[in-house]
Short mmCIF file of C-alpha atoms and ligand atoms in Angstrom, two decimals:
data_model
loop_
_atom_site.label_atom_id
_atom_site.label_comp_id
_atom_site.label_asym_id
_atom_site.label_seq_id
_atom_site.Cartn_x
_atom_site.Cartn_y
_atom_site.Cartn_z
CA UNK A 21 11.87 -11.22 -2.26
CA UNK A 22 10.89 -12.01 -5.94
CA UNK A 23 7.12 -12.29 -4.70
CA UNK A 24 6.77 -9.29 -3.09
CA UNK A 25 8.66 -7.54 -5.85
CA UNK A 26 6.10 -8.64 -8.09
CA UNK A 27 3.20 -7.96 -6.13
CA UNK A 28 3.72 -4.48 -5.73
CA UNK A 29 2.96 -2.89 -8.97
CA UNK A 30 -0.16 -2.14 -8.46
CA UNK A 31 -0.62 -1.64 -4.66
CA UNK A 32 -4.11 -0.45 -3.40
CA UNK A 33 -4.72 1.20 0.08
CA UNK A 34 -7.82 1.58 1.49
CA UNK A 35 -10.13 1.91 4.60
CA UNK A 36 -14.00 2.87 5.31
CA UNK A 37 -12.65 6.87 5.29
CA UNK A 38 -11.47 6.47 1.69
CA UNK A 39 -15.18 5.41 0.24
CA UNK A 40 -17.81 7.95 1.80
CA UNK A 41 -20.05 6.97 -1.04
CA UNK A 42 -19.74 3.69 -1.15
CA UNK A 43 -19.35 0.02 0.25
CA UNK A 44 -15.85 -0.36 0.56
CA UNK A 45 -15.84 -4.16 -0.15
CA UNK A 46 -17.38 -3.42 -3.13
CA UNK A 47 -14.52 -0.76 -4.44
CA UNK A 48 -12.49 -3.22 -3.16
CA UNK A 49 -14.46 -5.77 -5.47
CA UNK A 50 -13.57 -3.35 -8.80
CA UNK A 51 -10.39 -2.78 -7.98
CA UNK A 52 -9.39 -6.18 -7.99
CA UNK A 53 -10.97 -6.51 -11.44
CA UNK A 54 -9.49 -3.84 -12.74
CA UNK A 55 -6.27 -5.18 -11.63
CA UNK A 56 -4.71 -4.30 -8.29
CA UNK A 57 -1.88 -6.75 -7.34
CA UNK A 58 -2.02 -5.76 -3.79
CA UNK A 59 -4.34 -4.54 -0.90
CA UNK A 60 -3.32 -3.04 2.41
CA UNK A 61 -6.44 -2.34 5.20
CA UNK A 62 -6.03 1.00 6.16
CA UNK A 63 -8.77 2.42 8.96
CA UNK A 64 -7.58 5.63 9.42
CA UNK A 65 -9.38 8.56 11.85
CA UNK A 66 -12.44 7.04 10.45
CA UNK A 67 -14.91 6.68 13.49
CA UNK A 68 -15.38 2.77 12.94
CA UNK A 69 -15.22 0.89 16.46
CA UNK A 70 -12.81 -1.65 16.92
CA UNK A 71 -15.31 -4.80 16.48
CA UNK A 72 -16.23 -3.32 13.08
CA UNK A 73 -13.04 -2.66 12.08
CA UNK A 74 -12.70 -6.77 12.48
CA UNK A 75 -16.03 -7.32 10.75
CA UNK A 76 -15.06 -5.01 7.89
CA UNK A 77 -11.30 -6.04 7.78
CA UNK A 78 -13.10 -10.05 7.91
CA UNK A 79 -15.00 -9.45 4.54
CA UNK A 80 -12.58 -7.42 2.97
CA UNK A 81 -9.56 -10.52 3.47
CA UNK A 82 -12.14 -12.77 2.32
CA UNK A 83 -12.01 -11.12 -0.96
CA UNK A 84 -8.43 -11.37 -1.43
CA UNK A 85 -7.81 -14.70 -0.14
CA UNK A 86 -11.03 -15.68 -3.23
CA UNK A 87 -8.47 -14.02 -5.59
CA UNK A 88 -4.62 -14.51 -4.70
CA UNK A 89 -4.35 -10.84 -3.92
CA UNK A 90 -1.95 -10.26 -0.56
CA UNK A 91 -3.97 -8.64 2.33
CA UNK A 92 -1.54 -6.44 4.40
CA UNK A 93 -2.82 -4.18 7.67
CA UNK A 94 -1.88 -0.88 8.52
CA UNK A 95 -0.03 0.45 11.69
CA UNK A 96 -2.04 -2.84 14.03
CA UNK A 97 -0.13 -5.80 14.46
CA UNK A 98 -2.82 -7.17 16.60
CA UNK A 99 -5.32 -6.80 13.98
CA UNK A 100 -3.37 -8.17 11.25
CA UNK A 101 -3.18 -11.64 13.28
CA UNK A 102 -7.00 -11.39 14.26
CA UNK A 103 -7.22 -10.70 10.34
CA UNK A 104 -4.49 -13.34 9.24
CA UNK A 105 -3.35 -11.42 7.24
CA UNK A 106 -0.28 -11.74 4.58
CA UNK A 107 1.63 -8.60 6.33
CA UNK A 108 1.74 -5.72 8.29
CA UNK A 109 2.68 -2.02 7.45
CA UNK A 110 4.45 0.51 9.32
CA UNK A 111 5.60 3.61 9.44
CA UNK A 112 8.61 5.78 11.42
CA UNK A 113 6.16 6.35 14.53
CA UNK A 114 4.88 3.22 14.90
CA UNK A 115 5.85 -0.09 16.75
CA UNK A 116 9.66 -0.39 15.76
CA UNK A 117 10.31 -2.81 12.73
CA UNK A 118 12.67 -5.13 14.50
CA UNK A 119 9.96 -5.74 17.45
CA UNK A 120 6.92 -6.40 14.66
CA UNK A 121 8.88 -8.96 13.10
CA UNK A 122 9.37 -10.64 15.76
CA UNK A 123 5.58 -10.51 16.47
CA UNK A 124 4.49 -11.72 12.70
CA UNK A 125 7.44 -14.29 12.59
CA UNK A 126 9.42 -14.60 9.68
CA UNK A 127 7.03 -15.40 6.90
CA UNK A 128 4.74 -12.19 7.18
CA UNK A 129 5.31 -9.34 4.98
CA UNK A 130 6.64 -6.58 6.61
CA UNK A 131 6.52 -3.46 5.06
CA UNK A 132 8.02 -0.15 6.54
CA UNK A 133 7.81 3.18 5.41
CA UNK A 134 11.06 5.55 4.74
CA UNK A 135 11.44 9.44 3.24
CA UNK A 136 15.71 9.04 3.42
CA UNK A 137 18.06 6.33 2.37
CA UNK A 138 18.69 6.36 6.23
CA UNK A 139 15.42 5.23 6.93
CA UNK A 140 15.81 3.01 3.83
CA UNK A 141 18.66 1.20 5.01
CA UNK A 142 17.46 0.86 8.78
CA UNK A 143 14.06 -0.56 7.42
CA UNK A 144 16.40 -3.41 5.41
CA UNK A 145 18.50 -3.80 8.91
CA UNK A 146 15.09 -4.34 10.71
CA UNK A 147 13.99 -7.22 8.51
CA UNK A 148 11.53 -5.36 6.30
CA UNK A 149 10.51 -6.83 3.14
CA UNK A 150 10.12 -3.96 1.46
CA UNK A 151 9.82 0.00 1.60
CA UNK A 152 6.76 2.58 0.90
CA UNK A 153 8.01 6.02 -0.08
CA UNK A 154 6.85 9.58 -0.56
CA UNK A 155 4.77 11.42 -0.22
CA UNK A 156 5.39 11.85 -3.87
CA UNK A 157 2.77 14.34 -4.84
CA UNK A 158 0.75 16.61 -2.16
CA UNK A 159 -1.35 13.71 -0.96
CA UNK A 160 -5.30 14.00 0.62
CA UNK A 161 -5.52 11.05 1.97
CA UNK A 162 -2.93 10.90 4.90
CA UNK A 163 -3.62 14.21 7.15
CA UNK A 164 0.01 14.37 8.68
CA UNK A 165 2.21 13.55 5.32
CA UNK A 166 5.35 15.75 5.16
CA UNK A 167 6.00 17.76 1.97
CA UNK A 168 6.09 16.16 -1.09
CA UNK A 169 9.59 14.44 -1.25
CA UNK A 170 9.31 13.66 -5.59
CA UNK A 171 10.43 10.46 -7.80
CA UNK A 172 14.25 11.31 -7.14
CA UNK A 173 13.70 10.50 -3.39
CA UNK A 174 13.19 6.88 -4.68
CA UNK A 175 16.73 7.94 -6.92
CA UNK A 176 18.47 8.27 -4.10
CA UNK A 177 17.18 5.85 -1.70
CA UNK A 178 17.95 3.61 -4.51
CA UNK A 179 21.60 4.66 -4.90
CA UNK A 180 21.45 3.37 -1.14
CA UNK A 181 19.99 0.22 -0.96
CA UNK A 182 20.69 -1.02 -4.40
CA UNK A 183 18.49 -2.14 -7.10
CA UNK A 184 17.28 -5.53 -5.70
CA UNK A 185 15.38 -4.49 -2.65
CA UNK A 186 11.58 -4.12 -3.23
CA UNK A 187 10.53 -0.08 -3.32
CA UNK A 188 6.85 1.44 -3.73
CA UNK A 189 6.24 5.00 -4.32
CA UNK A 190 3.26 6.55 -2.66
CA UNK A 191 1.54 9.67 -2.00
CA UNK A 192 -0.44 11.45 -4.96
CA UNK A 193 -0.44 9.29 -7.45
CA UNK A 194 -2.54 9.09 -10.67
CA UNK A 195 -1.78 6.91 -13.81
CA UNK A 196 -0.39 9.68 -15.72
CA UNK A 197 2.47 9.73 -13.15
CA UNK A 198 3.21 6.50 -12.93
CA UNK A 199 5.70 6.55 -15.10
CA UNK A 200 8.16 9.63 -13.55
CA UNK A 201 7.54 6.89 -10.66
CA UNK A 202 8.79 3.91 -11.93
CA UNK A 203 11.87 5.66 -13.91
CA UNK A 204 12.72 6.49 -10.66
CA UNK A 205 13.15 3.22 -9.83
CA UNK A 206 10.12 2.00 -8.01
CA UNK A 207 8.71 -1.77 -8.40
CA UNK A 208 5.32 0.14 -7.92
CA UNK A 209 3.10 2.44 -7.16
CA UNK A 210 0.77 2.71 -4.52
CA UNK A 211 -2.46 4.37 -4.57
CA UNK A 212 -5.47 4.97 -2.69
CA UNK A 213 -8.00 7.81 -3.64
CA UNK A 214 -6.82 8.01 -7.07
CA UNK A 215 -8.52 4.35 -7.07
CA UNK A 216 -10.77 4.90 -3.92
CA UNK A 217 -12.69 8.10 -5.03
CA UNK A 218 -12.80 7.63 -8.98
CA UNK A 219 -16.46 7.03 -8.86
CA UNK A 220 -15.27 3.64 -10.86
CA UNK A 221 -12.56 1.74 -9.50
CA UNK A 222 -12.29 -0.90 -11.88
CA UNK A 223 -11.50 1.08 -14.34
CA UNK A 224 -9.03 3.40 -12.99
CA UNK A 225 -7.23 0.57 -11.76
CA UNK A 226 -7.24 -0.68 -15.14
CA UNK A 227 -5.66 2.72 -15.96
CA UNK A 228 -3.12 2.41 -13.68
CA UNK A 229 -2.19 -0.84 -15.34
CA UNK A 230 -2.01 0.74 -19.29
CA UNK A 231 0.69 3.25 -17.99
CA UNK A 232 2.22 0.50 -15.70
CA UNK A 233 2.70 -1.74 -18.98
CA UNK A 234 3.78 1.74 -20.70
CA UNK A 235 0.80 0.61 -23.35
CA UNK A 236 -0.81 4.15 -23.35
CA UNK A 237 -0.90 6.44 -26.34
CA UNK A 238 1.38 9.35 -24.96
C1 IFP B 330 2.07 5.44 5.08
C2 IFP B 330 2.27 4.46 4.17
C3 IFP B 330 3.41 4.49 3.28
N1 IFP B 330 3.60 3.50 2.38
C4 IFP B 330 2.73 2.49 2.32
C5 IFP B 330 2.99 1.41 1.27
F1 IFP B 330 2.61 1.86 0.09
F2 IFP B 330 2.32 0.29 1.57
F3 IFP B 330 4.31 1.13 1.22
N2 IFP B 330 1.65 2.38 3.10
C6 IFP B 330 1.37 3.32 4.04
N3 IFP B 330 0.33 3.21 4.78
MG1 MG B 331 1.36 4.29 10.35
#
């Protein structure tokens, strides 16, 4: 559990439909120098075919693996063995928790994603190893997000699941509210056009970090 806790503070998400400008290994590239602790491979409604989804998702766990950064799919168990990846990500309508982890065996991350402390404590039942939640803020990148469910959903998932179990805000995140974020009670935050789109990845990433570390002149 520690490991994952850790890893999550910084926790980039990303596919081919988050970079229209450029290559997305290399945002990937700068946003592991800037700092990310974390990568999930996220092709969503983006118009790549399956076999370069692979190739991409290939070159993109190469990077990680070259720096110790965890490599976690979205939604496609299948591709996150092809990929070997670290761990898998889900959400409410996809394959059912309990089944993936029976798929990725018991050494795979499995992360799940929850708006309640309902969904919260069913993820935990299920075998997750930890929980995504929001949307936080009105969000761009994910076309069917509900309304923005604000730090205090994290509050009171929290006041469900205790203070151990691994939590990472999402949804409309920038650096300047990572803090509301992690008062909440998150181990995290994480974050994909904020990094994604900047135009320089490295350093908002290294942004992210200064208000993660709460070493930003307020
Ligand atoms: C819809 C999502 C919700 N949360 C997360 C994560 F941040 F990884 F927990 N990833 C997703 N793809
Ligand atoms: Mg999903």
């Amino acid at each position: 559990m520690s490991f994952v806790k850790n890893s999550l503070s910084l926790y980039f998400i990303m596919g081919s439909q988050d970079c229209p400008h450029q290559d997305p290994v290399r945002v990937l590239e700068q946003a592991i120098n800037g700092g990310i602790t974390c990568f999930q491979y996220r092709e969503k409604n983006s118009g790549l075919h399956m076999h370069q989804t692979v190739l991409l998702g290939k070159k993109l766990r190469r990077l990680c693996r070259e720096h110790g950064i965890p490599f976690l799919v979205n939604d496609r168990v299948d591709l996150a063995l092809i990929l070997e990846a670290d761990g898998v990500h889900i959400g409410q309508e996809d394959l059912p928790a309990s089944e993936v982890r029976k798929i990725i065996g018991p050494d795979r991350i499995l992360g799940v994603s929850a708006e309640t402390p309902a969904e919260a404590e069913q993820a935990m039942l299920d075998g997750a190893d930890y929980i995504g939640v929001g949307p936080m803020y009105s969000t761009l990148s994910k076309k069917d997000a509900g309304e923005p469910i604000g730090p205090d959903a994290i509050q009171q998932i929290r006041r469900q699941i205790g203070s151990d179990f691994p939590i990472v805000g999402i949804g409309g995140i920038t650096p300047e509210r990572t803090p509301q974020v992690m008062e909440a009670g998150a181990d995290g935050v994480a974050v994909i056009s904020a990094i994604s789109k900047s135009g320089e990845p490295s350093e908002a990433a290294r942004r992210f970090r200064q208000y993660l570390s709460g070493s930003t002149k307020l």
